[in-house]
Short mmCIF file of C-alpha atoms in Angstrom, two decimals:
data_model
loop_
_atom_site.label_atom_id
_atom_site.label_comp_id
_atom_site.label_asym_id
_atom_site.label_seq_id
_atom_site.Cartn_x
_atom_site.Cartn_y
_atom_site.Cartn_z
CA UNK A 1 -152.27 42.05 -154.87
CA UNK A 2 -149.89 42.98 -152.05
CA UNK A 3 -152.84 43.65 -149.74
CA UNK A 4 -154.24 40.16 -150.40
CA UNK A 5 -150.88 38.55 -149.68
CA UNK A 6 -150.53 40.45 -146.41
CA UNK A 7 -154.04 39.47 -145.35
CA UNK A 8 -153.30 35.81 -146.04
CA UNK A 9 -150.09 36.04 -144.01
CA UNK A 10 -151.98 37.62 -141.13
CA UNK A 11 -154.65 34.94 -141.19
CA UNK A 12 -152.01 32.24 -141.23
CA UNK A 13 -150.14 33.81 -138.34
CA UNK A 14 -153.23 34.02 -136.17
CA UNK A 15 -154.02 30.33 -136.46
CA UNK A 16 -150.53 28.97 -135.92
CA UNK A 17 -148.89 27.43 -132.92
CA UNK A 18 -149.32 24.36 -130.75
CA UNK A 19 -153.04 23.63 -130.85
CA UNK A 20 -155.16 20.97 -129.22
CA UNK A 21 -156.87 18.29 -131.25
CA UNK A 22 -160.44 19.18 -132.20
CA UNK A 23 -162.72 18.04 -129.37
CA UNK A 24 -165.41 15.41 -129.71
CA UNK A 25 -168.36 17.41 -128.44
CA UNK A 26 -171.36 15.20 -127.61
CA UNK A 27 -173.84 18.04 -128.09
CA UNK A 28 -175.97 17.24 -131.17
CA UNK A 29 -175.65 20.82 -132.42
CA UNK A 30 -172.86 23.24 -131.56
CA UNK A 31 -170.62 25.99 -132.89
CA UNK A 32 -167.49 27.87 -131.86
CA UNK A 33 -166.92 31.27 -133.47
CA UNK A 34 -164.18 33.89 -133.31
CA UNK A 35 -165.65 37.16 -132.07
CA UNK A 36 -163.58 39.62 -134.07
CA UNK A 37 -163.64 37.87 -137.46
CA UNK A 38 -166.78 35.73 -137.37
CA UNK A 39 -164.63 32.76 -138.39
CA UNK A 40 -166.17 29.39 -137.50
CA UNK A 41 -163.56 27.38 -135.59
CA UNK A 42 -165.68 24.31 -134.86
CA UNK A 43 -169.19 23.27 -135.82
CA UNK A 44 -171.50 20.30 -135.69
CA UNK A 45 -174.95 20.44 -137.27
CA UNK A 46 -174.78 24.19 -136.74
CA UNK A 47 -177.48 24.95 -139.33
CA UNK A 48 -180.12 22.62 -137.86
CA UNK A 49 -183.15 24.37 -136.42
CA UNK A 50 -183.83 23.73 -132.74
CA UNK A 51 -185.94 24.97 -129.90
CA UNK A 52 -183.72 27.35 -127.97
CA UNK A 53 -185.56 27.92 -124.66
CA UNK A 54 -184.33 30.87 -122.58
CA UNK A 55 -181.32 31.70 -124.73
CA UNK A 56 -184.09 33.62 -126.53
CA UNK A 57 -183.64 36.25 -123.82
CA UNK A 58 -180.37 37.41 -125.37
CA UNK A 59 -182.48 38.81 -128.22
CA UNK A 60 -185.13 40.10 -125.83
CA UNK A 61 -182.48 42.05 -123.93
CA UNK A 62 -180.99 43.51 -127.11
CA UNK A 63 -184.37 44.70 -128.39
CA UNK A 64 -185.11 46.33 -125.03
CA UNK A 65 -181.70 48.01 -125.04
CA UNK A 66 -182.33 49.29 -128.54
CA UNK A 67 -185.88 50.52 -127.99
CA UNK A 68 -185.96 51.74 -124.38
CA UNK A 69 -184.85 55.35 -124.09
CA UNK A 70 -184.42 55.26 -120.31
CA UNK A 71 -183.54 52.09 -118.40
CA UNK A 72 -184.40 53.71 -115.07
CA UNK A 73 -188.06 54.25 -115.89
CA UNK A 74 -190.25 52.41 -113.38
CA UNK A 75 -192.88 49.84 -114.30
CA UNK A 76 -195.73 48.90 -111.94
CA UNK A 77 -196.86 45.28 -112.10
CA UNK A 78 -200.65 45.40 -112.62
CA UNK A 79 -203.10 44.20 -109.97
CA UNK A 80 -204.42 41.45 -112.26
CA UNK A 81 -200.93 40.05 -112.97
CA UNK A 82 -201.09 36.25 -113.28
CA UNK A 83 -197.40 35.51 -113.72
CA UNK A 84 -195.78 33.25 -116.33
CA UNK A 85 -194.88 29.58 -116.06
CA UNK A 86 -191.25 28.51 -115.75
CA UNK A 87 -188.23 30.37 -114.40
CA UNK A 88 -189.00 33.63 -112.66
CA UNK A 89 -187.69 36.70 -110.85
CA UNK A 90 -190.91 36.41 -108.78
CA UNK A 91 -192.76 39.55 -109.70
CA UNK A 92 -195.94 40.20 -107.75
CA UNK A 93 -198.91 42.53 -108.38
CA UNK A 94 -198.06 46.05 -107.25
CA UNK A 95 -194.28 45.62 -107.52
CA UNK A 96 -192.49 48.67 -108.91
CA UNK A 97 -189.43 47.72 -110.96
CA UNK A 98 -187.22 49.67 -113.36
CA UNK A 99 -186.50 48.50 -116.89
CA UNK A 100 -182.92 48.00 -115.72
CA UNK A 101 -184.06 45.81 -112.83
CA UNK A 102 -186.22 43.76 -115.18
CA UNK A 103 -183.23 43.26 -117.49
CA UNK A 104 -181.21 41.86 -114.59
CA UNK A 105 -184.13 39.61 -113.70
CA UNK A 106 -184.32 38.53 -117.32
CA UNK A 107 -180.65 37.65 -117.69
CA UNK A 108 -179.67 36.48 -114.19
CA UNK A 109 -182.80 34.69 -112.97
CA UNK A 110 -183.94 33.94 -116.52
CA UNK A 111 -187.29 35.40 -115.55
CA UNK A 112 -190.10 34.57 -117.96
CA UNK A 113 -192.13 37.08 -115.98
CA UNK A 114 -189.45 39.75 -116.59
CA UNK A 115 -189.50 38.99 -120.33
CA UNK A 116 -193.27 39.37 -120.54
CA UNK A 117 -193.36 42.60 -118.55
CA UNK A 118 -190.48 44.08 -120.54
CA UNK A 119 -192.21 43.31 -123.83
CA UNK A 120 -195.41 45.09 -122.81
CA UNK A 121 -193.60 47.98 -121.09
CA UNK A 122 -191.34 48.75 -124.03
CA UNK A 123 -193.59 47.96 -127.00
CA UNK A 124 -197.06 48.39 -125.54
CA UNK A 125 -197.98 44.77 -126.21
CA UNK A 126 -196.19 41.46 -126.63
CA UNK A 127 -197.12 40.99 -130.31
CA UNK A 128 -195.43 44.25 -131.29
CA UNK A 129 -192.36 43.38 -129.29
CA UNK A 130 -192.10 39.95 -130.95
CA UNK A 131 -192.29 41.61 -134.36
CA UNK A 132 -189.36 43.80 -133.28
CA UNK A 133 -187.47 40.67 -132.26
CA UNK A 134 -187.91 39.12 -135.69
CA UNK A 135 -186.98 42.38 -137.42
CA UNK A 136 -183.80 42.58 -135.34
CA UNK A 137 -182.92 38.95 -136.08
CA UNK A 138 -183.39 39.48 -139.82
CA UNK A 139 -181.29 42.63 -139.71
CA UNK A 140 -178.26 40.82 -138.32
CA UNK A 141 -178.51 37.83 -140.64
CA UNK A 142 -180.30 35.26 -138.46
CA UNK A 143 -181.89 33.74 -141.53
CA UNK A 144 -182.79 30.38 -139.98
CA UNK A 145 -184.53 31.77 -136.90
CA UNK A 146 -188.04 32.80 -135.92
CA UNK A 147 -189.36 34.01 -132.58
CA UNK A 148 -192.92 33.89 -131.28
CA UNK A 149 -192.44 35.09 -127.70
CA UNK A 150 -189.91 37.04 -125.59
CA UNK A 151 -189.13 34.28 -123.06
CA UNK A 152 -188.39 31.13 -125.06
CA UNK A 153 -191.13 28.78 -123.88
CA UNK A 154 -191.72 26.10 -126.51
CA UNK A 155 -193.64 26.98 -129.64
CA UNK A 156 -193.60 25.40 -133.08
CA UNK A 157 -192.63 28.66 -134.77
CA UNK A 158 -189.97 29.58 -132.20
CA UNK A 159 -186.56 28.26 -133.21
CA UNK A 160 -182.99 29.08 -134.16
CA UNK A 161 -179.68 27.43 -135.04
CA UNK A 162 -176.29 27.29 -133.35
CA UNK A 163 -174.90 29.47 -136.13
CA UNK A 164 -177.59 32.12 -135.77
CA UNK A 165 -177.28 32.18 -131.98
CA UNK A 166 -173.53 32.74 -132.29
CA UNK A 167 -174.24 35.71 -134.56
CA UNK A 168 -176.66 37.03 -131.97
CA UNK A 169 -174.18 36.68 -129.12
CA UNK A 170 -171.48 38.48 -131.08
CA UNK A 171 -173.88 41.38 -131.57
CA UNK A 172 -174.80 41.28 -127.88
CA UNK A 173 -171.16 41.46 -126.82
CA UNK A 174 -170.89 44.78 -128.65
CA UNK A 175 -173.37 46.32 -126.19
CA UNK A 176 -171.73 47.62 -123.03
CA UNK A 177 -174.85 47.35 -120.89
CA UNK A 178 -175.52 43.79 -122.01
CA UNK A 179 -171.92 42.86 -121.17
CA UNK A 180 -172.25 44.36 -117.71
CA UNK A 181 -175.51 42.56 -116.95
CA UNK A 182 -174.40 39.21 -118.39
CA UNK A 183 -171.20 39.23 -116.33
CA UNK A 184 -173.02 39.85 -113.04
CA UNK A 185 -173.22 36.99 -110.56
CA UNK A 186 -175.42 38.66 -107.94
CA UNK A 187 -177.20 41.97 -107.55
CA UNK A 188 -179.73 43.58 -105.24
CA UNK A 189 -181.87 45.92 -107.34
CA UNK A 190 -185.35 47.40 -106.94
CA UNK A 191 -185.89 45.24 -103.87
CA UNK A 192 -185.00 41.99 -105.65
CA UNK A 193 -182.12 39.70 -104.73
CA UNK A 194 -180.97 38.16 -108.02
CA UNK A 195 -178.43 35.41 -108.72
CA UNK A 196 -177.01 34.24 -112.03
CA UNK A 197 -177.89 30.91 -113.69
CA UNK A 198 -174.79 30.83 -115.91
CA UNK A 199 -172.54 28.65 -113.75
CA UNK A 200 -169.81 28.71 -116.42
CA UNK A 201 -168.82 32.11 -115.00
CA UNK A 202 -167.53 30.18 -111.98
CA UNK A 203 -166.54 26.93 -113.67
CA UNK A 204 -164.33 28.47 -116.37
CA UNK A 205 -162.04 31.37 -115.56
CA UNK A 206 -162.18 32.87 -119.05
CA UNK A 207 -165.97 32.94 -119.37
CA UNK A 208 -167.23 36.53 -119.47
CA UNK A 209 -170.90 36.25 -120.41
CA UNK A 210 -173.67 33.90 -121.39
CA UNK A 211 -177.26 32.74 -121.17
CA UNK A 212 -178.69 29.40 -120.19
CA UNK A 213 -181.93 27.78 -121.27
CA UNK A 214 -183.97 24.67 -120.60
CA UNK A 215 -187.31 23.12 -121.38
CA UNK A 216 -188.14 19.42 -121.54
CA UNK A 217 -188.54 19.64 -125.32
CA UNK A 218 -185.53 21.89 -126.03
CA UNK A 219 -183.17 20.23 -123.57
CA UNK A 220 -180.30 22.27 -122.16
CA UNK A 221 -179.31 25.22 -124.35
CA UNK A 222 -176.32 27.44 -123.68
CA UNK A 223 -174.71 30.44 -125.37
CA UNK A 224 -171.52 31.84 -123.81
CA UNK A 225 -168.57 34.10 -124.52
CA UNK A 226 -165.01 33.79 -123.23
CA UNK A 227 -161.89 35.94 -123.44
CA UNK A 228 -158.23 35.01 -123.03
CA UNK A 229 -155.16 37.09 -123.89
CA UNK A 230 -157.28 39.54 -125.86
CA UNK A 231 -159.03 36.87 -127.93
CA UNK A 232 -162.80 36.54 -127.62
CA UNK A 233 -164.74 33.43 -128.62
CA UNK A 234 -168.44 32.57 -128.63
CA UNK A 235 -169.77 29.04 -128.12
CA UNK A 236 -173.27 27.62 -128.62
CA UNK A 237 -174.67 24.20 -127.72
CA UNK A 238 -178.26 23.10 -128.27
CA UNK A 239 -179.95 20.14 -126.56
CA UNK A 240 -176.67 19.29 -124.79
CA UNK A 241 -176.86 17.34 -121.50
CA UNK A 242 -173.21 18.13 -120.66
CA UNK A 243 -173.17 21.74 -121.81
CA UNK A 244 -170.77 23.16 -119.19
CA UNK A 245 -168.04 20.71 -120.17
CA UNK A 246 -168.87 21.06 -123.86
CA UNK A 247 -168.24 24.79 -123.69
CA UNK A 248 -165.01 24.41 -121.73
CA UNK A 249 -163.74 21.91 -124.32
CA UNK A 250 -164.70 24.19 -127.19
CA UNK A 251 -163.07 27.24 -125.64
CA UNK A 252 -159.88 25.41 -124.72
CA UNK A 253 -159.61 24.14 -128.29
CA UNK A 254 -160.35 27.56 -129.73
CA UNK A 255 -157.83 29.40 -127.59
CA UNK A 256 -155.16 26.83 -128.42
CA UNK A 257 -155.41 27.88 -132.07
CA UNK A 258 -154.11 31.35 -131.29
CA UNK A 259 -150.42 31.97 -130.84
CA UNK A 260 -148.74 35.37 -131.27
CA UNK A 261 -146.36 35.39 -134.22
CA UNK A 262 -143.95 38.14 -135.27
CA UNK A 263 -144.88 39.13 -138.81
CA UNK A 264 -142.79 42.25 -139.14
CA UNK A 265 -140.55 44.32 -136.90
CA UNK A 266 -141.25 47.96 -136.15
CA UNK A 267 -140.01 50.15 -139.01
CA UNK A 268 -139.63 47.20 -141.39
CA UNK A 269 -141.46 47.29 -144.72
CA UNK A 270 -143.09 44.20 -146.13
#
């Protein structure tokens, strides 16, 4: 019984202090989650299934990081390479790129070409890789999600929810290599000059990671993480025209909920 009382006191202390009013986020589907506890701090239609565009690549990166034994193995782009529509790191036939370089192209340039090459290089074929993606999603509790490709281009059976994408981002933030790549603004690697698409890294000082996405059908999708005074939060917006400002509003609200409180002094028993 004492343990339960202490836990309640701790929870109450964490969410005390002078907090902002809950924001009115225009995004039709969104969620703000505490990284360390998984507590939902704000949500709006967070269980609705949506197309998620290139935020898919968070999962693609995690599956590669789980399955690839050596990120510095080189991959040669085949002579009959036709490319992939949409955003690209601009791979050409004959290019030699490491798995690590492809991961940067995947996350910074949002390369659909990088996603396709990674899938085949790591799994042998795209279908096998996609099955790994769905296995991974199921393993971490993404019960309202299904993936049909590694890049996020629209497909009827390719969807997720704001809640599931927050779960995914929390898992991603536990991977040191993912954190390093997602926080990078610019890198020259394997002969490629790559720049980030996640402008929130510049717009919001506490943003530490994230992935953008867009198709005409999905709209603007965005999954980001921010850290302030040791607190980490994850935000997701789906089909949100004003996603940068939505995320800033969500993070500012979330961080305002946290205020350090003295529960017990050193040496004092509760």
